[in-house]
Amino acid sequence: SFGPAVTTFSRPEPVPNPNDFVLWSFFNAMFCNPFCLGFIALVFSVKVRDKKIAQDPAGAKTFGKTAKHLNIAALSLGILSYILLIVLLVV
C-alpha cells in the first residue's frame, strides 16, 4: 500500500519583460520621421519582440534601449521641424 503521490512543481524564474515601444515607434514612423529615425526605431522594436520570443532578455533590453533612444530623437526632431515649419509659414 503506497501513500499519496507527492508531486513537486518548481516555477521558472520570472523573465524580465523589457519594453518594446512598438506603438511609439509606429507613431514616429508615420508622423515624426526625420532622417528615417522613426522607421529605424520600429525595426529595433520588432527586434525586441523577436528577442523576447527567443527567450533572450539581455538582447531584448539592449534593442529596447536603442529603440527608446531613437524614438526620443525622432520625436524631438519631428516636433522641432513642425515648429520651424509653422514659424516659417507665419513669417
Coordinates of C-alpha atoms in Angstrom, one line a residue:
S1 CA 0.0 0.0 0.0
F2 CA 1.6 3.2 -1.2
G3 CA 0.9 6.6 0.3
P4 CA -0.3 9.6 -1.6
A5 CA 1.8 10.6 -4.5
V6 CA 3.8 13.7 -3.9
T7 CA 4.4 15.9 -6.9
T8 CA 6.6 18.9 -6.8
F9 CA 6.4 21.8 -9.2
S10 CA 9.1 24.4 -9.5
R11 CA 8.2 27.7 -11.1
P12 CA 10.7 29.0 -13.6
E13 CA 12.3 32.3 -12.7
P14 CA 10.3 35.2 -14.0
V15 CA 11.9 36.7 -17.0
P16 CA 12.0 40.5 -17.0
N17 CA 9.8 41.9 -19.8
P18 CA 11.6 44.8 -21.4
N19 CA 9.5 47.4 -23.2
D20 CA 9.4 47.2 -27.0
F21 CA 8.0 50.7 -27.7
V22 CA 6.2 49.4 -30.9
L23 CA 3.3 51.8 -30.7
W24 CA 5.6 54.8 -30.1
S25 CA 7.8 53.7 -32.9
F26 CA 4.9 53.2 -35.3
F27 CA 3.6 56.8 -34.4
N28 CA 7.1 58.2 -35.1
A29 CA 7.4 56.3 -38.3
M30 CA 4.1 57.7 -39.5
F31 CA 4.2 61.3 -38.2
C32 CA 7.7 62.2 -36.9
N33 CA 10.2 60.5 -39.3
P34 CA 13.2 62.9 -39.8
F35 CA 16.2 61.1 -41.2
C36 CA 14.1 57.8 -41.1
L37 CA 14.7 57.6 -37.3
G38 CA 11.1 56.5 -36.7
F39 CA 11.3 53.7 -39.1
I40 CA 14.7 52.5 -37.7
A41 CA 13.1 52.7 -34.2
L42 CA 10.3 50.5 -35.5
V43 CA 12.8 47.9 -36.8
F44 CA 14.5 47.8 -33.4
S45 CA 11.1 47.5 -31.6
V46 CA 10.3 44.4 -33.7
K47 CA 13.8 43.0 -32.9
V48 CA 12.8 43.4 -29.2
R49 CA 9.8 41.2 -29.8
D50 CA 11.9 38.7 -31.6
K51 CA 14.4 38.5 -28.7
K52 CA 11.5 38.1 -26.2
I53 CA 10.2 35.1 -28.2
A54 CA 13.8 33.7 -28.4
Q55 CA 14.0 34.0 -24.5
D56 CA 16.9 36.4 -24.7
P57 CA 16.1 39.1 -22.2
A58 CA 19.5 40.7 -22.4
G59 CA 19.3 41.2 -26.1
A60 CA 15.7 42.4 -25.8
K61 CA 16.8 45.0 -23.2
T62 CA 19.6 46.2 -25.5
F63 CA 17.4 46.6 -28.5
G64 CA 14.7 48.2 -26.4
K65 CA 17.1 50.8 -25.1
T66 CA 18.1 51.6 -28.7
A67 CA 14.5 51.8 -29.8
K68 CA 13.7 54.2 -26.9
H69 CA 16.7 56.5 -27.7
L70 CA 15.8 56.5 -31.4
N71 CA 12.1 57.4 -30.6
I72 CA 13.2 60.2 -28.4
A73 CA 15.4 61.6 -31.1
A74 CA 12.7 61.2 -33.8
L75 CA 10.0 62.8 -31.7
S76 CA 12.3 65.7 -30.7
L77 CA 13.4 66.4 -34.2
G78 CA 9.9 65.9 -35.6
I79 CA 8.4 68.4 -33.1
L80 CA 11.2 70.9 -33.8
S81 CA 10.7 70.6 -37.6
Y82 CA 6.9 71.1 -37.2
I83 CA 7.6 74.2 -35.1
L84 CA 10.1 75.6 -37.6
L85 CA 7.6 74.9 -40.4
I86 CA 4.8 76.8 -38.6
V87 CA 7.2 79.7 -37.8
L88 CA 8.3 79.9 -41.5
L89 CA 4.7 79.8 -42.7
V90 CA 3.7 82.6 -40.3
V91 CA 6.6 84.8 -41.1

